[in-house]
Amino acid sequence: MSIVKINALTVPDEQREILEKRFASRAGAVENSDGFEWFELLRPIEGTDQYLVYTRWRDEAAFQAWMEGPMKAAHQGGGQGGERPKPAASGSSVWSFEVVQQAAPKSA
């Protein structure tokens, strides 16, 4: 069964737009990875300053391959002059889950 990785990013109000633009500029960066199944960037509405980055993978090995390849390269890339831009998030933690049940809308 699939696995889910959720990266909880603490993002100050003044950094929200920057974070969302950075994710938008990477559109397609994960979708072609072997074992990738789903991505969502979830913006908090109330009660928290944490964005959730939801990814779903075929298995742990597929996620680790992406972490060591495309994701690592994306986070090491520099901006102009080779300097990395300041992170938009002030903290993060990754949560891991196994999918044990799932449901989809019924077909009409």
PDB file of C-alpha atoms in Angstrom:
ATOM      1  CA  MET A   1       0.000   0.000   0.000  1.00  0.00           C
ATOM      2  CA  SER A   2       1.125   3.572  -0.591  1.00  0.00           C
ATOM      3  CA  ILE A   3       2.906   5.831   1.875  1.00  0.00           C
ATOM      4  CA  VAL A   4       2.239   9.508   2.613  1.00  0.00           C
ATOM      5  CA  LYS A   5       4.822  12.105   3.593  1.00  0.00           C
ATOM      6  CA  ILE A   6       3.579  15.377   5.049  1.00  0.00           C
ATOM      7  CA  ASN A   7       6.042  18.200   5.506  1.00  0.00           C
ATOM      8  CA  ALA A   8       4.638  20.674   8.050  1.00  0.00           C
ATOM      9  CA  LEU A   9       6.199  24.064   7.269  1.00  0.00           C
ATOM     10  CA  THR A  10       5.951  26.944   9.734  1.00  0.00           C
ATOM     11  CA  VAL A  11       5.514  30.028   7.539  1.00  0.00           C
ATOM     12  CA  PRO A  12       5.233  33.582   8.899  1.00  0.00           C
ATOM     13  CA  ASP A  13       2.438  35.672   7.313  1.00  0.00           C
ATOM     14  CA  GLU A  14       4.895  37.855   5.390  1.00  0.00           C
ATOM     15  CA  GLN A  15       6.474  34.770   3.768  1.00  0.00           C
ATOM     16  CA  ARG A  16       3.275  33.024   2.586  1.00  0.00           C
ATOM     17  CA  GLU A  17       3.244  34.517  -0.907  1.00  0.00           C
ATOM     18  CA  ILE A  18       6.948  33.748  -1.369  1.00  0.00           C
ATOM     19  CA  LEU A  19       6.444  30.113  -0.346  1.00  0.00           C
ATOM     20  CA  GLU A  20       3.496  29.655  -2.705  1.00  0.00           C
ATOM     21  CA  LYS A  21       5.360  31.249  -5.618  1.00  0.00           C
ATOM     22  CA  ARG A  22       8.363  28.982  -5.038  1.00  0.00           C
ATOM     23  CA  PHE A  23       6.162  25.887  -5.124  1.00  0.00           C
ATOM     24  CA  ALA A  24       4.373  27.163  -8.241  1.00  0.00           C
ATOM     25  CA  SER A  25       7.717  27.716  -9.988  1.00  0.00           C
ATOM     26  CA  ARG A  26       8.618  24.064  -9.334  1.00  0.00           C
ATOM     27  CA  ALA A  27       5.442  22.752 -10.964  1.00  0.00           C
ATOM     28  CA  GLY A  28       6.235  19.402 -12.524  1.00  0.00           C
ATOM     29  CA  ALA A  29       9.395  18.825 -10.477  1.00  0.00           C
ATOM     30  CA  VAL A  30       8.000  15.830  -8.599  1.00  0.00           C
ATOM     31  CA  GLU A  31       5.300  14.553 -10.944  1.00  0.00           C
ATOM     32  CA  ASN A  32       7.667  12.593 -13.196  1.00  0.00           C
ATOM     33  CA  SER A  33       9.450  10.815 -10.341  1.00  0.00           C
ATOM     34  CA  ASP A  34       9.180   7.027 -10.293  1.00  0.00           C
ATOM     35  CA  GLY A  35       6.656   5.961  -7.663  1.00  0.00           C
ATOM     36  CA  PHE A  36       5.093   9.412  -7.250  1.00  0.00           C
ATOM     37  CA  GLU A  37       1.303   9.311  -6.828  1.00  0.00           C
ATOM     38  CA  TRP A  38       0.013  12.656  -5.492  1.00  0.00           C
ATOM     39  CA  PHE A  39       0.985  16.178  -4.355  1.00  0.00           C
ATOM     40  CA  GLU A  40      -0.918  18.950  -2.577  1.00  0.00           C
ATOM     41  CA  LEU A  41       0.229  22.203  -0.970  1.00  0.00           C
ATOM     42  CA  LEU A  42      -2.252  23.032   1.785  1.00  0.00           C
ATOM     43  CA  ARG A  43      -2.569  26.663   2.960  1.00  0.00           C
ATOM     44  CA  PRO A  44      -3.774  27.192   6.540  1.00  0.00           C
ATOM     45  CA  ILE A  45      -7.081  28.999   6.877  1.00  0.00           C
ATOM     46  CA  GLU A  46      -7.166  29.563  10.630  1.00  0.00           C
ATOM     47  CA  GLY A  47      -5.563  28.519  13.877  1.00  0.00           C
ATOM     48  CA  THR A  48      -2.043  27.784  12.611  1.00  0.00           C
ATOM     49  CA  ASP A  49       0.835  29.187  10.591  1.00  0.00           C
ATOM     50  CA  GLN A  50       1.763  25.758   9.211  1.00  0.00           C
ATOM     51  CA  TYR A  51       1.447  24.872   5.565  1.00  0.00           C
ATOM     52  CA  LEU A  52       1.236  21.155   4.822  1.00  0.00           C
ATOM     53  CA  VAL A  53       3.053  19.675   1.837  1.00  0.00           C
ATOM     54  CA  TYR A  54       1.303  16.373   1.129  1.00  0.00           C
ATOM     55  CA  THR A  55       2.961  13.802  -1.114  1.00  0.00           C
ATOM     56  CA  ARG A  56       1.931  10.213  -1.730  1.00  0.00           C
ATOM     57  CA  TRP A  57       4.326   7.531  -2.985  1.00  0.00           C
ATOM     58  CA  ARG A  58       4.178   3.907  -4.115  1.00  0.00           C
ATOM     59  CA  ASP A  59       6.595   2.966  -1.308  1.00  0.00           C
ATOM     60  CA  GLU A  60       9.367   4.284   0.941  1.00  0.00           C
ATOM     61  CA  ALA A  61      12.056   3.372  -1.604  1.00  0.00           C
ATOM     62  CA  ALA A  62      10.452   5.630  -4.254  1.00  0.00           C
ATOM     63  CA  PHE A  63      10.286   8.523  -1.783  1.00  0.00           C
ATOM     64  CA  GLN A  64      13.919   8.043  -0.722  1.00  0.00           C
ATOM     65  CA  ALA A  65      15.066   7.922  -4.365  1.00  0.00           C
ATOM     66  CA  TRP A  66      13.342  11.262  -4.977  1.00  0.00           C
ATOM     67  CA  MET A  67      14.841  12.731  -1.771  1.00  0.00           C
ATOM     68  CA  GLU A  68      18.363  11.735  -2.813  1.00  0.00           C
ATOM     69  CA  GLY A  69      17.968  12.796  -6.441  1.00  0.00           C
ATOM     70  CA  PRO A  70      15.617  15.510  -7.744  1.00  0.00           C
ATOM     71  CA  MET A  71      14.629  16.991  -4.369  1.00  0.00           C
ATOM     72  CA  LYS A  72      18.203  17.234  -3.137  1.00  0.00           C
ATOM     73  CA  ALA A  73      19.299  18.899  -6.381  1.00  0.00           C
ATOM     74  CA  ALA A  74      16.404  21.392  -6.217  1.00  0.00           C
ATOM     75  CA  HIS A  75      17.279  22.444  -2.675  1.00  0.00           C
ATOM     76  CA  GLN A  76      20.995  22.788  -3.435  1.00  0.00           C
ATOM     77  CA  GLY A  77      20.483  24.992  -6.498  1.00  0.00           C
ATOM     78  CA  GLY A  78      21.500  28.576  -6.016  1.00  0.00           C
ATOM     79  CA  GLY A  79      19.977  31.805  -7.146  1.00  0.00           C
ATOM     80  CA  GLN A  80      21.876  34.557  -8.932  1.00  0.00           C
ATOM     81  CA  GLY A  81      25.534  34.492  -8.019  1.00  0.00           C
ATOM     82  CA  GLY A  82      25.142  30.958  -6.675  1.00  0.00           C
ATOM     83  CA  GLU A  83      23.485  32.113  -3.438  1.00  0.00           C
ATOM     84  CA  ARG A  84      20.475  30.227  -2.173  1.00  0.00           C
ATOM     85  CA  PRO A  85      17.409  32.354  -1.422  1.00  0.00           C
ATOM     86  CA  LYS A  86      16.402  32.727   2.224  1.00  0.00           C
ATOM     87  CA  PRO A  87      13.964  29.969   3.254  1.00  0.00           C
ATOM     88  CA  ALA A  88      10.314  31.059   3.379  1.00  0.00           C
ATOM     89  CA  ALA A  89       9.614  28.662   6.264  1.00  0.00           C
ATOM     90  CA  SER A  90      11.040  29.196   9.726  1.00  0.00           C
ATOM     91  CA  GLY A  91      10.783  25.510  10.610  1.00  0.00           C
ATOM     92  CA  SER A  92       9.609  22.160   9.330  1.00  0.00           C
ATOM     93  CA  SER A  93       8.958  18.582  10.333  1.00  0.00           C
ATOM     94  CA  VAL A  94       8.159  15.549   8.202  1.00  0.00           C
ATOM     95  CA  TRP A  95       5.419  13.120   9.184  1.00  0.00           C
ATOM     96  CA  SER A  96       5.220   9.627   7.649  1.00  0.00           C
ATOM     97  CA  PHE A  97       2.116   7.486   7.244  1.00  0.00           C
ATOM     98  CA  GLU A  98       1.063   4.246   5.612  1.00  0.00           C
ATOM     99  CA  VAL A  99      -2.229   4.283   3.727  1.00  0.00           C
ATOM    100  CA  VAL A 100      -4.380   1.592   5.355  1.00  0.00           C
ATOM    101  CA  GLN A 101      -7.757   2.654   3.941  1.00  0.00           C
ATOM    102  CA  GLN A 102      -8.835   4.869   1.094  1.00  0.00           C
ATOM    103  CA  ALA A 103     -12.039   5.854  -0.672  1.00  0.00           C
ATOM    104  CA  ALA A 104     -12.846   7.583  -3.929  1.00  0.00           C
ATOM    105  CA  PRO A 105     -16.088   9.203  -5.081  1.00  0.00           C
ATOM    106  CA  LYS A 106     -18.591   6.742  -6.532  1.00  0.00           C
ATOM    107  CA  SER A 107     -18.905   6.720 -10.304  1.00  0.00           C
ATOM    108  CA  ALA A 108     -22.218   8.058 -11.610  1.00  0.00           C
TER     109      ALA A 108
END
